[in-house]
CSV table of C-alpha atoms and ligand atoms in Angstrom, one decimal:
chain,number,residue,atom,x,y,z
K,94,UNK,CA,2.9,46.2,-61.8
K,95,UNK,CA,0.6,43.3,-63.1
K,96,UNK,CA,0.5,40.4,-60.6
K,97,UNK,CA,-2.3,38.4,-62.4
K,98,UNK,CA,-1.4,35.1,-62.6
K,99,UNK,CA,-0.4,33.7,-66.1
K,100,UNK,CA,-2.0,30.2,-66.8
K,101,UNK,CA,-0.2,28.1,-69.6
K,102,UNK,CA,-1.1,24.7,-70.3
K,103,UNK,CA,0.5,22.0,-72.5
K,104,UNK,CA,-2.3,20.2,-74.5
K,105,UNK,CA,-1.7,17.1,-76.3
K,106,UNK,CA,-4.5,14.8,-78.2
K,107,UNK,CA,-3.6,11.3,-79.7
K,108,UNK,CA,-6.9,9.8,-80.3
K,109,UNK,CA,-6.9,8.6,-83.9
K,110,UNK,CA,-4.6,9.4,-86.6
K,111,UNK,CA,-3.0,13.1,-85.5
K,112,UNK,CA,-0.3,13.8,-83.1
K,113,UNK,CA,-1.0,17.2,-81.7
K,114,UNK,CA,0.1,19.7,-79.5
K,115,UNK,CA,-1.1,23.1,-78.2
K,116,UNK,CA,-0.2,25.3,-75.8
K,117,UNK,CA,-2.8,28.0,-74.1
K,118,UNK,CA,-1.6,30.7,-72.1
K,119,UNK,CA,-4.8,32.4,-70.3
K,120,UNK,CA,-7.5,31.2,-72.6
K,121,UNK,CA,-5.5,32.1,-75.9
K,122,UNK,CA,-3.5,29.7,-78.1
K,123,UNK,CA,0.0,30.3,-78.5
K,124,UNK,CA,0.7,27.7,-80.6
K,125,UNK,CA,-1.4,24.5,-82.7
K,126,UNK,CA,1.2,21.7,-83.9
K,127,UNK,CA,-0.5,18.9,-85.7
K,128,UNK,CA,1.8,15.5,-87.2
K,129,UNK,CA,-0.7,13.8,-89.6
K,130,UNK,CA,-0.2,10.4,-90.5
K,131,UNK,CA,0.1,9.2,-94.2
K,132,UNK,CA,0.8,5.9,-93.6
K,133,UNK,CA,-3.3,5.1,-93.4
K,134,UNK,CA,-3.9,6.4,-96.7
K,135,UNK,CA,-3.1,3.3,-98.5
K,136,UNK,CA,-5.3,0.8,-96.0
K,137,UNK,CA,-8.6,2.8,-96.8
K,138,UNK,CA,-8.9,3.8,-93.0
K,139,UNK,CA,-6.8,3.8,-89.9
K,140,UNK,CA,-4.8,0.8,-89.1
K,141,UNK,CA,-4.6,1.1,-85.1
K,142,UNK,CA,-1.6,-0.6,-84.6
K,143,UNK,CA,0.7,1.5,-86.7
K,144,UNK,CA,-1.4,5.0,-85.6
K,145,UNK,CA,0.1,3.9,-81.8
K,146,UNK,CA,3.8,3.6,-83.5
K,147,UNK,CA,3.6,6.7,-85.5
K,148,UNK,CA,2.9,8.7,-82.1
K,149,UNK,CA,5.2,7.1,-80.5
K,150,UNK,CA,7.5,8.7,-83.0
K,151,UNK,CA,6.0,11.8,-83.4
K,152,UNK,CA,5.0,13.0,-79.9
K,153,UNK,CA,8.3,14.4,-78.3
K,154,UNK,CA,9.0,16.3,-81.7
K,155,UNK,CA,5.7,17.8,-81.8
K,156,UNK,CA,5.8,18.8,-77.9
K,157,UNK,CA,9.0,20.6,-78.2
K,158,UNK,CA,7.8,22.0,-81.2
K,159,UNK,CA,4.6,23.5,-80.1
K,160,UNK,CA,6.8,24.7,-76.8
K,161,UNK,CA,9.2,26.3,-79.3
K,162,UNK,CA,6.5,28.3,-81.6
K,163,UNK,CA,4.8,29.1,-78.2
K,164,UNK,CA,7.6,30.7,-76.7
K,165,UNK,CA,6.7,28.8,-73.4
K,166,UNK,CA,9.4,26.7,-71.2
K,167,UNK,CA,8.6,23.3,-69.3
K,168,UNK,CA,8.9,25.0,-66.0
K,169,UNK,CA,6.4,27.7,-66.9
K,170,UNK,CA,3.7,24.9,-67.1
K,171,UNK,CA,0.6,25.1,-64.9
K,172,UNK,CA,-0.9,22.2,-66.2
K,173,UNK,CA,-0.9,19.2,-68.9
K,174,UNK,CA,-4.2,18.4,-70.8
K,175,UNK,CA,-4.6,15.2,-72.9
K,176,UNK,CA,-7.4,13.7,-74.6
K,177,UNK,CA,-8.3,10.7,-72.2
K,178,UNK,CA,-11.2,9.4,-74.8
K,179,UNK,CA,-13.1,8.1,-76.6
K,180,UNK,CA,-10.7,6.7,-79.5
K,181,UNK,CA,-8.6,4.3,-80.5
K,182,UNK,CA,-7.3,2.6,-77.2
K,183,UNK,CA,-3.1,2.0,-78.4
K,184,UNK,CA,-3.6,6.0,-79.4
K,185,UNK,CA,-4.7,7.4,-76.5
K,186,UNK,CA,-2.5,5.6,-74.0
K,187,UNK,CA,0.4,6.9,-76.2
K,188,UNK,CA,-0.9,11.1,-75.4
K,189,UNK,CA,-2.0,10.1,-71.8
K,190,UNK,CA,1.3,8.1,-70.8
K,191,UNK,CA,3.3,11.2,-72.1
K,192,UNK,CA,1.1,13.5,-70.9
K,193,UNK,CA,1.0,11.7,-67.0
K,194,UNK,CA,4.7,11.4,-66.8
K,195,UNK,CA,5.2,15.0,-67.7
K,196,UNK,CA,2.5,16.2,-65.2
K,197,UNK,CA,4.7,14.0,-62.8
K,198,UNK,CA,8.1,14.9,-63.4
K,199,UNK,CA,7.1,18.9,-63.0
K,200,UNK,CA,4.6,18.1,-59.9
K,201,UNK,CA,2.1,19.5,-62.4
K,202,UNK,CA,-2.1,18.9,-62.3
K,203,UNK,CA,-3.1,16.3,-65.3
K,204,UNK,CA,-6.6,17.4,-67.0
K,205,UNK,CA,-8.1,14.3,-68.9
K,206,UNK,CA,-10.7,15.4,-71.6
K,207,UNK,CA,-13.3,14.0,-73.5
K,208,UNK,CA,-12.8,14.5,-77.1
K,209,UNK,CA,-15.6,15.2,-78.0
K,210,UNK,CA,-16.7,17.8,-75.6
K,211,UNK,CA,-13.3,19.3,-77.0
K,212,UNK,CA,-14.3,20.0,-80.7
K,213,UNK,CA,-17.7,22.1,-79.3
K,214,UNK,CA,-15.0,24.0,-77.1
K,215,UNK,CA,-12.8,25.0,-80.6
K,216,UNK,CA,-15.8,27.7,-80.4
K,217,UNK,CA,-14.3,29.4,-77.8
K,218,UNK,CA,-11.1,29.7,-79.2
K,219,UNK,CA,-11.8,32.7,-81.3
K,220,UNK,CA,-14.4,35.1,-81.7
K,221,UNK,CA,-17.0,35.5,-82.7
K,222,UNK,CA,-18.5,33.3,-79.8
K,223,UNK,CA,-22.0,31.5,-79.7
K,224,UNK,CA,-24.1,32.2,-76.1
K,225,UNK,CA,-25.4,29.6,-74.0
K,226,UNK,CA,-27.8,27.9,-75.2
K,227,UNK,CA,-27.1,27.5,-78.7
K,228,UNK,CA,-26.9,24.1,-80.8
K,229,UNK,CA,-23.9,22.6,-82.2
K,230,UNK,CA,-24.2,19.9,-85.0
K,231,UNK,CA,-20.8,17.4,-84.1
K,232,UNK,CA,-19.9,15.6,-87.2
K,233,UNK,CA,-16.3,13.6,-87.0
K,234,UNK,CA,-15.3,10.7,-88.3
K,235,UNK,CA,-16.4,8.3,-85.0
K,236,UNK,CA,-20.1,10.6,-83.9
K,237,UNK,CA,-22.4,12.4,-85.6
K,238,UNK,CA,-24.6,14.1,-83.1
K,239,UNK,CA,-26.8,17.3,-82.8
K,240,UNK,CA,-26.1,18.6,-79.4
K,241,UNK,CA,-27.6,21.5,-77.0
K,242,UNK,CA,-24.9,23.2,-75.1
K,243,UNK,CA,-26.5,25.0,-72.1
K,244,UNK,CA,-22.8,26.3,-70.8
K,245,UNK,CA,-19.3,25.1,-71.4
K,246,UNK,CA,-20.3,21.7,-68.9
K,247,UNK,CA,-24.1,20.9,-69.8
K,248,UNK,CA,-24.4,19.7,-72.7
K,249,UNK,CA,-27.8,18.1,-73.7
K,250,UNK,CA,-27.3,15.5,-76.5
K,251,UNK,CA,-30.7,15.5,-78.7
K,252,UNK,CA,-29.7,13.0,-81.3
K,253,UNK,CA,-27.0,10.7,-82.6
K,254,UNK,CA,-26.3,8.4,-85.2
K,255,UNK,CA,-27.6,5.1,-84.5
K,256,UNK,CA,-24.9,3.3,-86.9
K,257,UNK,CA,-22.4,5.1,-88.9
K,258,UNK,CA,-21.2,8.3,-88.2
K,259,UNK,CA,-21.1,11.1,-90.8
K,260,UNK,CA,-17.5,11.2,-91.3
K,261,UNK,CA,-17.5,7.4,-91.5
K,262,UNK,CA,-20.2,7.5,-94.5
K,263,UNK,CA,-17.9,9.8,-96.5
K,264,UNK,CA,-14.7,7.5,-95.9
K,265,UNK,CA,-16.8,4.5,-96.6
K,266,UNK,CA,-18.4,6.2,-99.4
K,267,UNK,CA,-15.0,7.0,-101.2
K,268,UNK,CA,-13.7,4.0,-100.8
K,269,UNK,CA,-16.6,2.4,-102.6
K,270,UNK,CA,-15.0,4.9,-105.5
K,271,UNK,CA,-11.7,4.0,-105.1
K,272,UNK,CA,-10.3,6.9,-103.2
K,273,UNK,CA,-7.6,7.5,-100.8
K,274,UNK,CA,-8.4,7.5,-96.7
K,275,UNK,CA,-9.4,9.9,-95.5
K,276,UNK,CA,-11.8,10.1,-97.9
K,277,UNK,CA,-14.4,13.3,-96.9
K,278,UNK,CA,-11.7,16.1,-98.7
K,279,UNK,CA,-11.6,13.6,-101.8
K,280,UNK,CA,-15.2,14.0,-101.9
K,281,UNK,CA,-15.4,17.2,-101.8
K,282,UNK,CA,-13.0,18.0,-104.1
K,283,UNK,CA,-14.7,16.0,-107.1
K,284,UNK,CA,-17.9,16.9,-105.9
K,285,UNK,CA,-16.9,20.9,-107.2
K,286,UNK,CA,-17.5,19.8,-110.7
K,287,UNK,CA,-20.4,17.5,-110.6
K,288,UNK,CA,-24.1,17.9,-110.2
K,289,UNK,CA,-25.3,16.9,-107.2
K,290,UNK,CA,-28.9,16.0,-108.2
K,291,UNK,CA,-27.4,13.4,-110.9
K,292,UNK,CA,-27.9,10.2,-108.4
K,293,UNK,CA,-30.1,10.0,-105.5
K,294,UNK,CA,-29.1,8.0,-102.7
K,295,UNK,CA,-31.6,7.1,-99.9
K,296,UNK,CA,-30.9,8.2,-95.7
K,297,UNK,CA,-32.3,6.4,-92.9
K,298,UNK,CA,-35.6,7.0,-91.8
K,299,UNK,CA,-35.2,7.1,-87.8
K,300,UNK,CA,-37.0,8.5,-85.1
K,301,UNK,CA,-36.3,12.4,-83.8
K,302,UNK,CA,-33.3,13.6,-83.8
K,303,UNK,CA,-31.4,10.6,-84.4
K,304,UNK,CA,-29.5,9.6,-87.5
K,305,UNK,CA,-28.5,6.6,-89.7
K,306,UNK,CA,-26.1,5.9,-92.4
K,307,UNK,CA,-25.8,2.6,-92.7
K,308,UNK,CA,-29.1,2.2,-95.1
K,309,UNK,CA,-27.2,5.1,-97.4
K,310,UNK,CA,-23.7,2.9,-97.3
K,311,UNK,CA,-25.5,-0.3,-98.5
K,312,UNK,CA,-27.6,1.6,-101.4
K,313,UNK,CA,-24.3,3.5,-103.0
K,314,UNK,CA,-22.5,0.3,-103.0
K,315,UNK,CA,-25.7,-1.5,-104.8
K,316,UNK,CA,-25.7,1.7,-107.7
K,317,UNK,CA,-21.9,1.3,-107.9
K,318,UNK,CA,-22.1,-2.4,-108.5
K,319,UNK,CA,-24.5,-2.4,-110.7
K,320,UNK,CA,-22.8,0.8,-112.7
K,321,UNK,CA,-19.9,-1.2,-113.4
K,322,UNK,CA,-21.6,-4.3,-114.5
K,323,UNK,CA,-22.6,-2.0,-117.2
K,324,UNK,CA,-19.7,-0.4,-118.2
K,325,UNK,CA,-16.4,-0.8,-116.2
K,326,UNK,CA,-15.3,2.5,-116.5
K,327,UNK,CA,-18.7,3.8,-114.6
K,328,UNK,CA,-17.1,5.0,-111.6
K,329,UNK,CA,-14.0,6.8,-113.4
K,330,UNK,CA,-16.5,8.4,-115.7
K,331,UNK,CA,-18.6,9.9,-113.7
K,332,UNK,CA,-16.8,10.5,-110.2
K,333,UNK,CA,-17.4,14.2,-110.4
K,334,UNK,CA,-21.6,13.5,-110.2
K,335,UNK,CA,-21.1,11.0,-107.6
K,336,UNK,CA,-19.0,12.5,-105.0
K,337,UNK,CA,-21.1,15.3,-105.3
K,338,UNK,CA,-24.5,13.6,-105.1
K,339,UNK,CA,-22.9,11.7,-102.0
K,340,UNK,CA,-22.3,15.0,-100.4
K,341,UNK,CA,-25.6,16.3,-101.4
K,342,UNK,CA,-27.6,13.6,-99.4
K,343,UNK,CA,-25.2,13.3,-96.2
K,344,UNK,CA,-25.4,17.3,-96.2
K,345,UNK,CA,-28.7,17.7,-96.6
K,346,UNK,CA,-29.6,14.6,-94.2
K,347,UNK,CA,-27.5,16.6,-91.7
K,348,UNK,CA,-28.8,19.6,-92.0
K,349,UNK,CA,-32.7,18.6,-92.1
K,350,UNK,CA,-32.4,17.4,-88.7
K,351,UNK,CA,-30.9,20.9,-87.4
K,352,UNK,CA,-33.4,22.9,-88.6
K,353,UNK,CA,-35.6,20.8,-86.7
K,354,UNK,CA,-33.6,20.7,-84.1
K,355,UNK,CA,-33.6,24.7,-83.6
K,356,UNK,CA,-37.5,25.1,-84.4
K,357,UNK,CA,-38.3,22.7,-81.7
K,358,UNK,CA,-35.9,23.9,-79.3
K,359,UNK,CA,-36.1,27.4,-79.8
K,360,UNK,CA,-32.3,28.0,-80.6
K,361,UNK,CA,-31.1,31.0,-83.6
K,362,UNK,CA,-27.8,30.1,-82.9
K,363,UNK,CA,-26.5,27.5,-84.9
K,364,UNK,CA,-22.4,25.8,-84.8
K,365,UNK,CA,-21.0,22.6,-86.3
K,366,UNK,CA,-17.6,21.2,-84.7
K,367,UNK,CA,-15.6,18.0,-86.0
K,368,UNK,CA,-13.7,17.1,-89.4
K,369,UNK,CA,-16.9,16.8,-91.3
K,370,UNK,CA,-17.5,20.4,-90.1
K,371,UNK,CA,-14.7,21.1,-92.6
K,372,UNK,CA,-16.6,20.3,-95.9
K,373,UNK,CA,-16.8,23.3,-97.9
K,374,UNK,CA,-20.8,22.5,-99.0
K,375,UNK,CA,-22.1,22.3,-95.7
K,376,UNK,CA,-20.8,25.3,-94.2
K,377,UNK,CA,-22.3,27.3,-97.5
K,378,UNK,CA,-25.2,25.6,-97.0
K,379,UNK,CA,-25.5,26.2,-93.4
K,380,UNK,CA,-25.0,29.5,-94.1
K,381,UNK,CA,-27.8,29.5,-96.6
K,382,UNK,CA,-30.5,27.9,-94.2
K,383,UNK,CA,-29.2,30.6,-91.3
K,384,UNK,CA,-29.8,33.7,-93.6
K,385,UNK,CA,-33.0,32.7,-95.2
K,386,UNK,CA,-34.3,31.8,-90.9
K,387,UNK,CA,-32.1,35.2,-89.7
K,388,UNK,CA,-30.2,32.3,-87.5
K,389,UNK,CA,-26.3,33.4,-86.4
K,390,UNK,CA,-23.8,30.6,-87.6
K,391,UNK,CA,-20.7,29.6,-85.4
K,392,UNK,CA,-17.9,27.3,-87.6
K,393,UNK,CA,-14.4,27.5,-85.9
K,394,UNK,CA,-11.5,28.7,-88.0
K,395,UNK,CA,-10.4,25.2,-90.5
K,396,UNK,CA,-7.4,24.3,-88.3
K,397,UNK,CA,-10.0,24.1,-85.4
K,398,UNK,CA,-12.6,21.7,-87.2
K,399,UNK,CA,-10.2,18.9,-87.7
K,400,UNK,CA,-8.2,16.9,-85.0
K,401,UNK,CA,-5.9,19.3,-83.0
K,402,UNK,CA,-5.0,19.5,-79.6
K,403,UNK,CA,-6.3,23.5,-79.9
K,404,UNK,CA,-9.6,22.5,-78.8
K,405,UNK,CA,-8.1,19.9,-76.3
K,406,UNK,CA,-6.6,23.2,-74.6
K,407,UNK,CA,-9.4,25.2,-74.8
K,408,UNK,CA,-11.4,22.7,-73.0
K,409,UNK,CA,-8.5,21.6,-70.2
K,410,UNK,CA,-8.5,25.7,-69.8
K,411,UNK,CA,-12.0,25.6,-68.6
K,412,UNK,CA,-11.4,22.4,-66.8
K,413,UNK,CA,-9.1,24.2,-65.2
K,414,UNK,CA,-11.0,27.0,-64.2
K,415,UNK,CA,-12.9,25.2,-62.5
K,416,UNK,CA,-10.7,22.9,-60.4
K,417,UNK,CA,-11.8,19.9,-62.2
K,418,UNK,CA,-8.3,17.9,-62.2
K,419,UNK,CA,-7.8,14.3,-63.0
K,420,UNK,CA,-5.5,12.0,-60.9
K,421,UNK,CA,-2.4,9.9,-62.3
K,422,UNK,CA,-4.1,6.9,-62.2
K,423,UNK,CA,-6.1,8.2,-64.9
K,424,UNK,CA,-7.3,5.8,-67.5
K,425,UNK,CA,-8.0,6.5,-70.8
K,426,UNK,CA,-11.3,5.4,-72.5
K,427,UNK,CA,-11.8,4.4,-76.4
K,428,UNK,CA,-16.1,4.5,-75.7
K,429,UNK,CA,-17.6,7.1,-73.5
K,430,UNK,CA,-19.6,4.6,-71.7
K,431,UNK,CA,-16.6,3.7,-70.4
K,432,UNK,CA,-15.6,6.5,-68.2
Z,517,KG4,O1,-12.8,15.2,-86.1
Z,517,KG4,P1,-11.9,14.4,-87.0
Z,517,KG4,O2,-10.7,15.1,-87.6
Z,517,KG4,O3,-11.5,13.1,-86.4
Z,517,KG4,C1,-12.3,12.3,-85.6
Z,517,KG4,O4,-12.4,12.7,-84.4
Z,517,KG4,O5,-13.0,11.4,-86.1
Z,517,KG4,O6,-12.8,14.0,-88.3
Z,517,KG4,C2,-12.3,13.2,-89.3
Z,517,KG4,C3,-13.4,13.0,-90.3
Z,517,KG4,C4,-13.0,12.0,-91.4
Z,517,KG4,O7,-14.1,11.1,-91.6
Z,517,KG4,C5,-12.9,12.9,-92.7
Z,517,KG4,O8,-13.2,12.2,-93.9
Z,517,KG4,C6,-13.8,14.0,-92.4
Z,517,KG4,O9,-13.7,14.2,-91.0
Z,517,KG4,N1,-13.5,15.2,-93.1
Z,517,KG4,C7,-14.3,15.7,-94.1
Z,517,KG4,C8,-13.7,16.8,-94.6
Z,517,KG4,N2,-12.5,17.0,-94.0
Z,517,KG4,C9,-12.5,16.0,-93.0
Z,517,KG4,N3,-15.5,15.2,-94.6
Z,517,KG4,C10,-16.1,15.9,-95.6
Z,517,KG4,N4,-15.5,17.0,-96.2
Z,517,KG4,C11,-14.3,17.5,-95.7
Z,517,KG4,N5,-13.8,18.6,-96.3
Z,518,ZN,ZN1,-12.3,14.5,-83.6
């Protein structure tokens, strides 16, 4: 008879725009629910106060729905984890009110977790996994960061964006071409078809491994404007070339800074975690620069890049593990300065 202990965990995440929930039963994911929101697509970006509504209304159906594909009952819970930050503040408290009264009403441990920290852990969902140390380019739409992770809790940050995240300079980006929110896919998408040499946009000149997009932001709006002074069909005619010489420069910016990251360092294994890690360009082209250095390349499965509260129970798994339990006066935190 087997009388190891079964660990299942509920994991819910709230921060921005996607109500999600997972559940993990002994470090493998039985089931990843995610309930995207629409409604932000005509804004041009997320409007906060109607994110908080929609997960009100979404999170008890995507619970019991995760629950259901996982084949798991309330009482079989060991444990709820929830993103505790950083996002949007209405968002969060909407996952960690849910997730604290649930963790309450089945005398349950809560397991707050950073966000951030999460999407690195979606590489330990499925294999193949990275060793410690290897180097993990973060790239959502809030951070944009090249971090050194030395085990599943050290995690050396060797760069950030100083301004606007990577994510954030595709959004802003496509919105400057008229496209929907979230605007990264979009990109991508017309970018297939045009030549990404066609336009050359400038990136920030900053110090190490640090990064800035705000200079790049300002100089496509300045083409743009001028474009259409010309001829007022500019952007329509030649949205293919654009998107992809937009994807071109934040790719390539991105990926300049790991290389130098992994020389300096010493590191041949190479992962990128977030939405952004999503773009179709920069995993080829990761890819590309890893075979040409004989580097190994870690880029979770596509449901694990974007926002999903997979990663969120990955990462309460470990917290688990290792006794690290938050209490129910846990507060959640939109900036990680916060904590
Ligand atoms: O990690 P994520 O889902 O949410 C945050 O924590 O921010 O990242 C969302 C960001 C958005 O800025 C979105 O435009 C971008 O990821 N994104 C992409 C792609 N898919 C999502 N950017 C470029 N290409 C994509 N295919
Ligand atoms: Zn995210």
């Amino acid at each position: 008879m087997n009388n190891t202990k079964k660990i299942t965990i509920l994991a819910i995440e709230s921060s921005c725009d996607d109500t999600a929930a997972s559940v993990i039963v002994n470090g493998n994911i039985l089931a990843n629910v995610v309930a995207s929101q629409d409604i932000h697509k005509k804004y041009g970006g997320v409007v906060p106060e109607l994110a908080s509504r929609s997960h009100q209304e979404n999170i008890v159906p995507v619970v019991e729905r995760a629950l259901k594909e996982a084949g798991v009952l309330q009482d079989q819970l060991d444990a709820i984890a929830v993103t505790q930050g950083p996002g949007l503040l209405g968002s969060l408290l909407v996952g960690v009110s849910f997730a604290k009264s649930m963790a309450f009403s089945l005398d349950i441990p809560l397991i707050g977790v950073n966000h951030l920290n999460a999407h690195i852990a979606a590489h330990y969902i499925e294999e193949p996994k990275p060793t410690f140390p290897y180097l993990c380019l973060l790239v959502s739409g809030g951070h944009t960061r090249i971090i050194k992770v030395n085990s599943t809790v050290n995690l050396e940050v060797l760069g950030e964006t100083l301004d606007d995240a990577a994510g954030e300079a595709f959004d802003k980006a496509a919105k400057m071409l008229g496209l929907e929110y979230p605007g990264g896919p979009l990109i991508q998408k017309y970018a297939e078809n045009g030549d990404p040499l066609n336009y050359t946009f400038s990136t920030g000149k900053v110090d190490g491994f640090n990064y800035s997009f705000s200079g790049m932001k300002t100089g496509v709006l300045n083409f743009l404007r001028k474009g259409m002074q010309k001829d007022p069909d500019f952007i329509k005619n030649n949205m293919e070339d654009l998107c992809a010489s937009v994807q071109y420069t934040i790719v390539e910016y991105l990926l300049s800074k790991c290389v130098a990251a992994a020389k300096e360092f010493g590191l041949s294994q190479l992962s990128i975690a977030g939405g952004v890690s999503a773009n179709s360009y920069l995993r080829e082209r990761i890819k590309e620069e890893s075979e040409k250095r004989n580097w190994e390349v870690f880029i979770p499965k596509f449901e694990y890049c974007t926002d999903n509260a997979g990663m969120i129970a990955m990462e309460g798994y470990n917290h688990y593990l290792a006794g690290n339990f938050s209490s129910l006066e846990m507060k959640p935190y939109s900036r990680e300065v916060n904590q």
